[in-house]
Coordinates of C-alpha atoms in Angstrom, one line a residue:
M1 CA 3.4 -8.5 19.0
I2 CA -0.2 -7.5 18.7
S3 CA -0.6 -7.7 22.5
S4 CA 1.9 -4.7 22.8
T5 CA -0.9 -2.4 21.2
V6 CA -4.0 -3.4 22.8
P7 CA -5.0 -3.0 26.0
A8 CA -4.6 -6.1 28.1
L9 CA -8.4 -6.4 29.0
V10 CA -9.4 -6.1 25.0
A11 CA -6.7 -9.1 24.6
R12 CA -8.5 -11.3 26.7
R13 CA -11.7 -10.5 25.5
L14 CA -10.6 -11.5 22.0
N15 CA -9.3 -14.8 23.5
F16 CA -6.0 -14.8 21.5
G17 CA -4.9 -17.6 20.2
W18 CA -3.5 -18.0 16.3
T19 CA -0.1 -16.3 15.4
C20 CA 0.8 -15.3 11.7
A21 CA 3.8 -17.3 10.4
K22 CA 4.7 -14.0 8.7
C23 CA 3.6 -11.2 11.2
R24 CA 4.1 -13.2 14.1
S25 CA 1.5 -11.7 15.8
Q26 CA -1.3 -13.5 17.6
V27 CA -4.8 -13.3 16.6
P28 CA -8.3 -14.3 17.6
K29 CA -9.3 -17.9 17.1
Q30 CA -12.7 -16.8 16.2
V31 CA -11.4 -14.3 13.7
L32 CA -8.9 -16.5 11.7
G33 CA -8.4 -20.3 11.0
R34 CA -11.8 -21.7 10.0
A35 CA -15.4 -20.4 9.2
P36 CA -18.1 -20.6 11.2
P37 CA -19.6 -23.7 11.7
I38 CA -22.8 -24.4 9.0
S39 CA -25.5 -25.7 10.1
R40 CA -26.1 -29.8 8.7
Q41 CA -29.9 -30.3 9.8
Y42 CA -30.4 -30.7 6.2
S43 CA -28.2 -33.4 5.3
A44 CA -29.0 -36.8 4.4
P45 CA -27.3 -39.6 6.2
P46 CA -24.3 -41.1 4.5
P47 CA -25.5 -44.0 2.3
K48 CA -25.1 -47.5 3.5
F49 CA -23.2 -50.1 1.2
R50 CA -23.0 -54.2 1.3
T51 CA -20.4 -56.0 2.8
S52 CA -20.8 -58.3 0.2
I53 CA -21.4 -58.9 -3.4
P54 CA -22.8 -61.5 -5.2
R55 CA -20.3 -63.4 -7.5
S56 CA -21.7 -62.7 -10.6
R57 CA -21.5 -58.8 -10.3
R58 CA -18.0 -58.9 -9.3
R59 CA -16.0 -59.2 -12.3
V60 CA -18.4 -56.0 -13.5
V61 CA -17.4 -54.1 -10.3
I62 CA -13.8 -55.0 -11.2
L63 CA -13.7 -53.9 -14.6
A64 CA -16.0 -50.7 -13.8
T65 CA -13.2 -49.6 -11.1
A66 CA -10.4 -50.3 -13.6
G67 CA -12.3 -48.1 -16.2
G68 CA -12.9 -45.4 -13.7
A69 CA -9.1 -45.2 -12.7
A70 CA -8.1 -45.4 -16.0
T71 CA -10.3 -42.5 -16.8
A72 CA -9.5 -40.5 -13.7
G73 CA -5.6 -41.3 -14.9
L74 CA -6.3 -39.7 -18.6
L75 CA -7.9 -36.5 -16.9
A76 CA -4.7 -36.4 -14.5
V77 CA -2.4 -36.7 -17.4
G78 CA -4.8 -33.9 -19.2
D79 CA -4.7 -31.3 -16.6
D80 CA -0.6 -31.8 -16.6
I81 CA -0.8 -30.9 -20.4
K82 CA -2.9 -28.2 -19.9
A83 CA -0.7 -26.4 -17.3
F84 CA 2.6 -27.5 -19.0
S85 CA 0.9 -25.7 -22.2
E86 CA 0.0 -22.8 -19.8
T87 CA 3.6 -22.3 -18.7
V88 CA 4.9 -22.5 -21.9
Q89 CA 3.0 -20.0 -23.2
R90 CA 3.3 -17.7 -20.2
S91 CA 7.2 -18.0 -20.6
G92 CA 7.4 -17.9 -24.1
R93 CA 5.5 -14.2 -24.3
V94 CA 7.8 -12.8 -21.5
A95 CA 10.9 -14.0 -22.7
T96 CA 9.7 -13.3 -26.5
T97 CA 8.4 -9.4 -25.5
L98 CA 11.6 -9.3 -23.5
F99 CA 14.0 -10.2 -26.4
I100 CA 12.2 -7.9 -28.9
C101 CA 12.3 -5.1 -26.8
V102 CA 15.7 -5.2 -25.8
N103 CA 16.9 -5.5 -29.4
D104 CA 14.6 -2.3 -30.4
Y105 CA 16.2 -0.7 -27.5
R106 CA 19.8 -1.5 -28.4
T107 CA 19.3 -0.7 -32.2
T108 CA 17.2 2.8 -31.3
L109 CA 20.3 3.8 -28.6
N110 CA 22.8 3.3 -31.7
Q111 CA 21.2 4.9 -34.0
R112 CA 20.5 8.1 -32.5
E113 CA 24.4 8.0 -31.9
S114 CA 24.6 9.2 -35.9
I115 CA 21.7 11.7 -35.3
E116 CA 22.9 15.3 -34.7
D117 CA 19.5 16.7 -34.4
A118 CA 18.7 16.9 -31.1
D119 CA 14.6 17.0 -31.3
E120 CA 14.9 14.0 -34.1
S121 CA 16.9 12.0 -32.0
D122 CA 14.6 12.3 -29.0
K123 CA 11.4 11.6 -31.7
I124 CA 13.2 8.4 -32.2
L125 CA 13.2 7.4 -28.8
K126 CA 10.3 8.5 -27.8
A127 CA 8.9 6.2 -30.5
C128 CA 10.7 3.1 -29.3
H129 CA 9.3 3.7 -25.7
Q130 CA 5.9 3.9 -27.5
R131 CA 6.7 0.6 -29.2
C132 CA 7.9 -1.6 -26.4
A133 CA 5.3 -0.1 -23.8
D134 CA 2.3 -1.5 -26.1
R135 CA 4.2 -4.8 -26.5
T136 CA 4.5 -5.2 -22.7
L137 CA 1.1 -4.1 -22.2
R138 CA -0.1 -7.1 -24.0
V139 CA 1.7 -9.6 -22.5
L140 CA 0.8 -8.2 -19.2
E141 CA -3.1 -8.1 -20.2
K142 CA -2.4 -11.6 -21.5
N143 CA -0.7 -13.4 -18.6
G144 CA -3.0 -11.3 -15.7
G145 CA -2.5 -11.8 -12.3
I146 CA 0.3 -10.4 -10.7
F147 CA 1.3 -9.0 -14.3
I148 CA -1.4 -6.6 -13.9
K149 CA -0.3 -5.4 -10.5
L150 CA 3.2 -4.8 -11.3
G151 CA 1.6 -2.9 -14.6
Q152 CA -0.4 -0.8 -12.2
H153 CA 2.7 -0.3 -10.1
L154 CA 4.7 0.8 -13.2
S155 CA 1.7 3.2 -14.4
A156 CA 2.5 5.3 -10.9
M157 CA 5.9 5.9 -11.4
N158 CA 6.0 8.5 -13.4
Y159 CA 8.7 10.1 -11.6
L160 CA 11.2 7.0 -12.9
L161 CA 9.6 5.8 -16.1
P162 CA 9.1 7.4 -19.5
S163 CA 5.5 8.9 -19.8
E164 CA 4.9 6.7 -22.8
W165 CA 5.5 3.4 -20.4
T166 CA 3.0 5.1 -17.6
A167 CA 0.6 6.3 -20.0
T168 CA 0.1 3.0 -21.9
F169 CA 0.2 1.1 -18.5
I170 CA -2.9 3.2 -16.7
P171 CA -5.9 1.6 -18.3
L172 CA -4.3 -1.6 -16.6
Q173 CA -5.9 0.6 -13.3
D174 CA -9.6 -0.4 -14.5
K175 CA -8.6 -3.2 -16.7
C176 CA -8.4 -6.2 -13.9
P177 CA -9.7 -10.0 -14.0
V178 CA -12.8 -11.4 -12.7
S179 CA -13.2 -14.9 -11.9
S180 CA -16.4 -16.3 -12.6
L181 CA -18.8 -17.2 -9.6
E182 CA -18.6 -20.8 -10.5
S183 CA -14.7 -21.0 -9.7
I184 CA -15.4 -18.9 -6.4
E185 CA -18.1 -21.6 -5.5
A186 CA -15.5 -24.3 -6.2
M187 CA -12.7 -22.4 -4.2
F188 CA -14.9 -21.8 -1.3
K189 CA -16.1 -25.4 -1.2
A190 CA -12.3 -26.4 -1.5
D191 CA -10.9 -24.2 1.6
T192 CA -13.7 -24.5 4.2
G193 CA -14.7 -27.9 3.5
D194 CA -18.9 -26.0 2.9
D195 CA -20.8 -24.9 0.1
L196 CA -20.8 -21.2 -0.8
Y197 CA -24.9 -21.2 -0.2
D198 CA -24.7 -23.0 2.9
Y199 CA -23.2 -20.4 4.8
F200 CA -24.7 -17.2 2.7
S201 CA -28.4 -16.5 1.7
E202 CA -27.3 -14.3 -0.9
F203 CA -24.0 -13.7 -2.4
S204 CA -23.7 -11.2 -5.5
K205 CA -23.1 -12.6 -8.8
E206 CA -20.9 -10.1 -9.9
P207 CA -18.3 -8.5 -7.8
I208 CA -18.8 -4.7 -6.6
G209 CA -15.0 -4.5 -7.3
A210 CA -11.8 -6.5 -9.0
A211 CA -8.5 -5.5 -8.6
S212 CA -5.2 -7.9 -9.9
L213 CA -5.2 -10.2 -6.8
A214 CA -8.9 -10.2 -5.8
Q215 CA -12.6 -9.3 -6.2
V216 CA -15.2 -8.6 -3.3
H217 CA -18.7 -9.4 -3.5
L218 CA -21.9 -8.2 -1.2
A219 CA -23.2 -11.2 0.7
T220 CA -25.5 -12.0 3.7
I221 CA -24.8 -14.1 6.4
K222 CA -27.6 -16.8 6.7
E223 CA -27.5 -17.4 10.3
T224 CA -27.4 -13.6 11.5
G225 CA -29.1 -11.7 8.5
Q226 CA -25.4 -9.6 8.5
K227 CA -24.7 -7.7 5.5
V228 CA -20.6 -8.1 4.7
A229 CA -18.1 -7.9 2.3
V230 CA -16.4 -11.2 1.1
K231 CA -13.2 -10.6 -0.6
V232 CA -11.9 -13.6 -2.8
Q233 CA -8.4 -14.0 -3.9
H234 CA -8.6 -15.1 -8.0
P235 CA -8.8 -19.1 -7.7
G236 CA -6.1 -19.5 -10.0
L237 CA -3.5 -17.0 -8.9
Q238 CA -1.6 -19.4 -6.2
Q239 CA -1.1 -21.7 -8.9
W240 CA 0.8 -19.5 -11.2
A241 CA 2.3 -17.0 -8.6
P242 CA 6.0 -18.8 -8.3
L243 CA 6.4 -19.0 -12.1
D244 CA 5.2 -15.3 -12.6
M245 CA 7.4 -13.7 -9.6
S246 CA 10.3 -15.9 -11.3
L247 CA 9.4 -14.4 -14.8
T248 CA 9.4 -11.1 -13.1
K249 CA 12.5 -11.5 -11.8
F250 CA 14.1 -12.8 -14.7
T251 CA 12.7 -9.6 -16.9
F252 CA 14.7 -7.0 -14.5
S253 CA 18.2 -9.0 -14.2
T254 CA 18.3 -9.3 -17.9
L255 CA 17.5 -5.7 -18.3
K256 CA 20.1 -4.9 -15.8
R257 CA 22.4 -7.2 -17.9
F258 CA 21.8 -5.2 -21.0
F259 CA 21.5 -1.9 -19.5
P260 CA 23.7 -1.6 -16.0
E261 CA 23.0 2.0 -15.7
Y262 CA 19.2 1.2 -15.0
D263 CA 18.9 -1.2 -12.6
L264 CA 15.2 -2.2 -11.2
E265 CA 16.3 -5.0 -9.5
W266 CA 15.1 -3.6 -6.3
L267 CA 11.5 -3.5 -7.6
S268 CA 11.3 -7.2 -8.3
S269 CA 12.7 -7.8 -4.9
E270 CA 10.0 -5.5 -3.2
I271 CA 7.5 -7.4 -4.8
E272 CA 8.7 -11.1 -4.2
S273 CA 9.1 -9.9 -0.5
S274 CA 5.7 -8.1 -0.4
L275 CA 3.4 -10.2 -2.7
P276 CA 3.2 -13.7 -0.1
Q277 CA 2.0 -11.0 2.5
E278 CA -0.5 -9.4 0.3
L279 CA -1.5 -13.2 -1.1
D280 CA -2.6 -14.4 2.6
F281 CA -5.7 -12.7 3.9
Q282 CA -5.2 -14.2 7.5
C283 CA -2.1 -11.7 7.8
E284 CA -4.9 -8.9 6.1
A285 CA -7.3 -9.7 8.9
E286 CA -4.9 -9.3 11.7
N287 CA -2.9 -6.0 10.0
A288 CA -6.8 -4.9 10.3
L289 CA -7.5 -6.1 13.4
R290 CA -4.2 -4.4 14.4
T291 CA -4.7 -1.1 12.8
K292 CA -8.4 -0.6 14.0
A293 CA -7.2 -1.6 17.6
H294 CA -4.3 1.3 17.5
F295 CA -6.9 3.9 16.4
L296 CA -9.3 2.9 18.8
R297 CA -7.0 4.9 21.1
K298 CA -7.5 8.2 19.0
P299 CA -11.2 8.5 19.1
E300 CA -10.6 11.8 17.6
V301 CA -9.7 10.8 14.2
P302 CA -12.8 9.8 12.1
L303 CA -11.0 6.4 10.7
L304 CA -13.3 3.4 9.8
I305 CA -11.7 -0.2 9.5
P306 CA -14.5 -2.7 8.9
D307 CA -14.8 -5.3 11.2
V308 CA -13.5 -8.8 10.4
I309 CA -15.9 -11.6 10.5
W310 CA -13.5 -14.2 9.9
A311 CA -10.8 -15.1 7.6
K312 CA -9.0 -18.2 5.4
Q313 CA -6.0 -17.7 3.4
R314 CA -7.7 -16.9 0.3
I315 CA -11.0 -15.4 1.6
L316 CA -11.9 -12.7 3.9
V317 CA -15.4 -12.0 5.5
M318 CA -15.7 -8.1 6.9
A319 CA -18.3 -5.8 7.7
C320 CA -19.9 -3.8 4.8
E321 CA -19.1 -0.5 5.0
T322 CA -19.5 1.8 1.6
G323 CA -18.6 5.2 1.1
H324 CA -17.4 7.1 -1.7
R325 CA -14.2 8.1 -3.7
L326 CA -12.1 10.6 -2.5
D327 CA -12.2 12.5 -5.4
D328 CA -16.0 12.7 -5.6
L329 CA -15.8 16.3 -4.6
S330 CA -19.3 16.8 -5.5
Y331 CA -20.3 14.7 -3.1
M332 CA -18.2 16.2 -0.2
D333 CA -19.7 19.8 -1.6
S334 CA -23.1 18.7 -1.7
N335 CA -23.0 17.1 1.9
G336 CA -21.3 19.8 3.6
I337 CA -18.0 18.1 4.1
D338 CA -14.9 20.3 4.4
R339 CA -12.3 19.0 1.8
D340 CA -10.0 21.0 4.2
E341 CA -10.8 19.1 7.3
V342 CA -11.0 15.6 5.0
S343 CA -7.1 16.6 3.9
A344 CA -5.8 17.2 7.3
T345 CA -8.1 13.7 8.5
L346 CA -5.5 11.8 6.0
A347 CA -2.8 14.0 7.1
H348 CA -3.2 12.6 10.9
I349 CA -4.1 8.9 9.6
F350 CA -0.8 8.3 8.1
N351 CA 1.9 10.7 10.2
E352 CA 0.2 8.7 13.3
M353 CA 1.3 5.4 11.4
I354 CA 4.7 6.5 10.3
F355 CA 5.1 8.2 13.9
G356 CA 3.1 6.6 16.3
E357 CA 4.3 4.2 18.4
G358 CA 3.4 0.7 17.7
A359 CA 1.3 2.0 14.6
P360 CA 1.4 -0.5 11.6
L361 CA 1.9 1.1 8.2
H362 CA -0.8 1.3 5.5
C363 CA 1.9 0.6 2.3
D364 CA -0.9 1.1 -0.5
P365 CA -3.7 3.9 0.3
H366 CA -4.7 4.7 -3.4
G367 CA -7.7 6.2 -4.4
G368 CA -9.5 2.6 -4.5
N369 CA -8.2 1.8 -0.8
I370 CA -10.0 5.0 0.4
A371 CA -13.5 6.1 0.7
I372 CA -15.6 8.8 2.5
R373 CA -19.1 9.2 4.0
K374 CA -21.0 11.5 5.5
N375 CA -21.5 10.8 9.5
N376 CA -23.6 13.5 11.8
S377 CA -23.4 11.1 15.1
R378 CA -19.4 11.8 15.3
R379 CA -18.3 13.9 18.3
S380 CA -15.1 15.3 16.6
K381 CA -15.6 18.5 14.6
A382 CA -15.7 16.2 11.5
N383 CA -19.0 15.2 9.7
F384 CA -17.7 12.4 7.8
D385 CA -15.8 8.6 8.2
I386 CA -12.8 7.6 6.2
I387 CA -12.9 4.1 5.3
L388 CA -9.7 2.4 4.7
Y389 CA -9.7 -0.7 2.8
D390 CA -7.1 -3.3 1.7
H391 CA -4.8 -4.2 4.5
G392 CA -2.7 -6.5 2.9
L393 CA 0.6 -4.3 2.2
Y394 CA 1.9 -3.3 5.8
R395 CA 5.5 -2.6 7.4
D396 CA 6.3 -2.0 11.1
I397 CA 9.2 1.1 11.0
P398 CA 11.7 0.4 13.6
Q399 CA 12.0 3.0 16.1
D400 CA 15.3 4.0 15.0
L401 CA 14.6 4.6 11.9
R402 CA 11.4 6.9 12.7
R403 CA 12.9 9.1 15.5
S404 CA 15.7 9.5 12.7
Y405 CA 13.0 9.8 10.1
A406 CA 11.0 12.7 12.4
K407 CA 14.5 14.6 12.7
M408 CA 14.9 14.6 9.1
W409 CA 11.7 16.1 8.2
L410 CA 11.9 18.8 11.0
A411 CA 15.0 19.7 9.2
I412 CA 13.4 19.8 5.7
L413 CA 10.6 22.1 7.4
D414 CA 13.3 24.2 8.7
G415 CA 15.2 24.5 5.9
D416 CA 18.3 23.5 7.7
L417 CA 20.6 21.9 5.1
E418 CA 23.4 20.5 7.6
R419 CA 21.2 18.9 9.6
M420 CA 18.9 17.4 6.5
K421 CA 22.0 15.8 5.2
K422 CA 23.0 14.0 8.8
Y423 CA 19.5 12.8 9.2
V424 CA 19.2 11.5 5.4
N425 CA 22.2 9.6 6.0
E426 CA 20.9 8.3 9.0
V427 CA 17.7 7.6 7.6
A428 CA 18.8 6.1 4.3
G429 CA 22.5 5.6 3.9
I430 CA 22.5 8.5 1.7
G431 CA 25.7 10.5 1.0
E432 CA 26.1 13.9 0.4
D433 CA 26.6 13.3 -3.8
K434 CA 22.7 12.1 -3.6
F435 CA 21.4 14.1 -1.0
P436 CA 19.8 16.6 -3.6
L437 CA 17.6 13.9 -5.5
F438 CA 16.9 12.3 -2.2
A439 CA 15.7 15.2 -0.9
S440 CA 13.5 15.5 -3.5
A441 CA 12.2 12.2 -4.0
I442 CA 11.2 12.4 -0.3
T443 CA 9.3 15.7 -0.7
G444 CA 8.4 15.7 -4.3
R445 CA 9.6 19.3 -4.9
D446 CA 12.5 20.7 -6.8
F447 CA 15.9 20.8 -4.5
T448 CA 15.9 24.2 -5.0
I449 CA 12.7 24.8 -3.4
V450 CA 13.6 22.4 -0.4
S451 CA 16.8 24.1 0.5
S452 CA 14.7 27.5 0.8
S453 CA 11.4 27.0 2.0
I454 CA 9.0 23.8 1.2
M455 CA 6.1 25.5 2.0
K456 CA 6.2 27.4 -1.3
P457 CA 3.3 26.4 -3.6
K458 CA 4.5 24.2 -6.2
D459 CA 4.0 25.7 -9.7
D460 CA 4.0 24.9 -13.2
S461 CA 7.7 25.6 -13.5
E462 CA 8.5 24.0 -10.8
Q463 CA 6.9 20.6 -12.5
K464 CA 8.8 21.4 -15.4
T465 CA 12.4 22.2 -14.5
M466 CA 11.9 18.5 -12.3
S467 CA 10.7 16.9 -15.7
T468 CA 13.6 18.2 -17.8
A469 CA 16.2 17.3 -14.9
L470 CA 14.7 13.7 -15.5
Q471 CA 15.3 13.7 -18.9
E472 CA 18.7 14.9 -18.7
G473 CA 20.1 11.9 -17.2
L474 CA 19.1 12.6 -13.7
I475 CA 16.3 9.4 -13.7
V476 CA 19.4 7.2 -14.4
D477 CA 20.7 8.4 -10.8
L478 CA 17.6 8.1 -9.2
V479 CA 17.1 4.5 -10.0
Q480 CA 20.8 3.7 -8.7
M481 CA 20.0 5.4 -5.6
L482 CA 16.5 3.7 -5.2
G483 CA 18.2 0.3 -5.2
Q484 CA 20.6 1.7 -2.6
V485 CA 18.2 2.9 -0.1
P486 CA 16.5 0.2 2.7
R487 CA 13.3 -1.6 1.3
I488 CA 11.1 -0.1 4.1
I489 CA 12.1 3.8 2.8
L490 CA 11.2 2.8 -0.4
L491 CA 7.8 1.7 1.1
I492 CA 7.8 5.3 2.9
L493 CA 8.2 6.9 -0.4
K494 CA 5.3 5.2 -2.0
T495 CA 3.1 5.9 0.8
N496 CA 4.1 9.8 0.6
D497 CA 3.4 9.9 -3.5
L498 CA 0.2 8.3 -2.8
T499 CA -1.0 10.4 0.0
R500 CA 0.3 13.4 -1.5
S501 CA -1.5 12.4 -4.9
L502 CA -4.8 12.1 -2.8
D503 CA -4.6 15.7 -1.0
E504 CA -3.7 17.3 -4.3
N505 CA -6.9 15.7 -5.8
L506 CA -9.0 17.6 -3.2
Q507 CA -8.0 20.7 -4.5
T508 CA -7.9 22.4 -0.9
R509 CA -7.8 26.3 -0.3
Q510 CA -4.9 26.1 2.2
G511 CA -2.4 24.0 -0.5
P512 CA 0.2 22.1 1.6
V513 CA 0.6 24.2 4.3
R514 CA -1.5 22.7 7.1
Q515 CA -0.3 18.8 6.3
F516 CA 3.6 20.0 6.5
L517 CA 1.9 21.7 10.3
I518 CA 0.5 18.4 11.2
M519 CA 4.0 16.4 10.6
A520 CA 5.7 19.0 12.4
R521 CA 3.8 17.9 15.8
Y522 CA 3.9 14.4 15.1
C523 CA 7.9 14.8 14.7
M524 CA 8.3 17.2 17.8
R525 CA 6.0 14.2 19.6
T526 CA 8.4 12.0 18.5
I527 CA 11.5 13.9 19.5
F528 CA 10.1 14.4 22.6
D529 CA 9.4 10.9 23.7
E530 CA 13.0 10.0 22.5
Q531 CA 14.4 12.8 25.2
L532 CA 12.2 11.3 27.9
E533 CA 13.4 8.0 27.0
E534 CA 17.1 9.1 27.8
I535 CA 16.3 11.1 30.9
R536 CA 14.7 8.2 32.5
R537 CA 17.7 6.0 31.6
R538 CA 19.9 8.5 33.8
G539 CA 17.6 7.8 36.7
S540 CA 14.8 8.8 38.3
L541 CA 12.9 11.9 37.0
Y542 CA 12.8 13.6 40.6
W543 CA 16.4 13.3 40.7
P544 CA 17.4 17.1 40.1
P545 CA 19.3 17.3 37.6
N546 CA 16.8 14.9 35.4
A547 CA 14.1 16.7 36.5
L548 CA 16.0 20.1 35.2
R549 CA 16.4 18.0 31.8
L550 CA 12.6 16.9 31.9
L551 CA 11.7 20.6 32.3
T552 CA 13.8 21.6 29.9
A553 CA 12.7 19.1 27.3
W554 CA 9.0 19.7 27.9
L555 CA 8.8 23.2 27.6
G556 CA 10.9 23.1 24.3
F557 CA 7.7 20.7 23.2
V558 CA 5.2 23.3 24.8
R559 CA 6.9 26.2 23.5
V560 CA 6.4 24.5 19.7
E561 CA 3.1 23.4 19.8
A562 CA 1.8 26.7 21.3
K563 CA 3.4 28.5 18.3
L564 CA 1.8 25.7 16.0
E565 CA -1.5 25.9 17.6
V566 CA -1.1 30.1 16.7
F567 CA 0.0 29.3 13.4
E568 CA -3.1 27.1 12.5
L569 CA -5.4 29.5 13.9
W570 CA -4.2 32.0 11.9
L571 CA -4.4 29.7 8.9
S572 CA -8.3 29.1 9.6
M573 CA -8.9 32.8 9.8
K574 CA -7.0 32.9 6.4
R575 CA -9.0 30.3 5.1
L576 CA -12.6 31.7 6.0
L577 CA -11.6 35.1 4.0
G578 CA -10.6 32.7 1.2
Y579 CA -6.5 33.4 0.9
R580 CA -4.2 30.7 0.2
N581 CA -1.3 30.1 2.2
T582 CA 2.2 31.1 1.1
I583 CA 4.5 31.8 4.0
D584 CA 7.1 30.1 5.5
L585 CA 6.8 27.6 8.5
G586 CA 10.5 27.3 9.4
V587 CA 9.6 30.2 12.3
A588 CA 7.1 27.4 13.9
V589 CA 9.7 25.1 14.2
S590 CA 13.1 26.2 14.5
S591 CA 13.7 25.4 17.8
A592 CA 13.3 22.0 17.1

């Protein structure tokens, strides 16, 4: 419930009165539900019809009415035929391409068994990968909608799919469909009961951004003159979403039937569970409100969540907050924005989402959903705002999982293999046989590095070692392991991968050291809160044994915090001198 994360005073002022069916959280009446009332002062009065019709004209009226009904019936039949035709085409593309690709792979794999030359064998398999990826790309582009989103997700899975597949799907990141203004106007009318230009005095004809599920237009509210960003779902998306999800599920189940060792059904299951939330902009508005309320209590974090004006299921109106992409390094450098501080801020934001009590986790923080702009008015040392968009895909991490996850990361930072194994099992249910694989997946590092010191900089040789291991059959183990872990862990893994990519694109001077340092702080805070809760369960904090336990827990927390403060100060001095950081953090967290 959002009331558990928002102060009572704020909750009263917001006048909570709507409950999201999926999120089960209350949302302000004035934010969700119907759009603000639109003035009707220029509406003409309804026409007045005669109560009686002369007998000589009744026959004409009856014939005209019958003709109109017949025409409407023909149009309805025409729409049904058109929808049936589109259903057949969409399904046919998927089924045909799936059959061809399965047959191509089976033929290629049989052919490789008779080839002794390893290079020639690899060449044949790579060619098969490329053929099948090209065929699949054409289907994804033609079907659009959910298939575009699926392709975008697959393009980022370079740790799981052959490079021929991921590289082929990269263009889908920029090839998103754009719905016409006419279709947007019709949807606005259908969803709100009002014309688009009754509410907006200006509405950009072209979207400023388009994604697989929606597009964003700039607009001006007629009544207040406020500039807003209007996110509208592609009108045809809801019509085809159930069919497209069924086709996706059918595809992965068929692949499993023919290639049981390469089970990707967990991917379709995750999409199936998350898609309804992403298609409901009222839930997205609720997520934005929760996140904004949570970070209002963290004023030192320069995070900006655009204000929600109102939301319907397919329409979301928010305050217009613009900025530059995080990979626009020239913008940051020319405006005196320290990339190291940007990197640290991202670490604070997403560690707070993972470890913070009651914090929701944004599970899609890719480069298009985050922006930066200069802001010299902030009281903190940061001279910028981080703007977070697209709040459709969120999850709440259970308290027990969050605490075990914190202990797991402290064990990783300390290089303690036994503690790692214990908490990896608690977090993901992974045994010792697949423990090294999970440790590499969660950290993005080779296991030999994880077991020694994760603080070492990542070099090309390590990346090559990991790629070779995947090509030599480890990828099958990885696919099977990901099918076993809880769904929330998959989303945490995804968030880790995306935030790690964002940080690498910033090309900071300190490498990953400071990010791990910040994570260690949040982990220690989580563990201290657990210890405090356990002490309180034993009775009064003033009872001498409990007071002693509290003092011990507090001293342990303060001792590690002091070490981390000194360590960060030392890193800052090295950063000023232009040195990169390559030392181990284990000394700072060993007492955890």
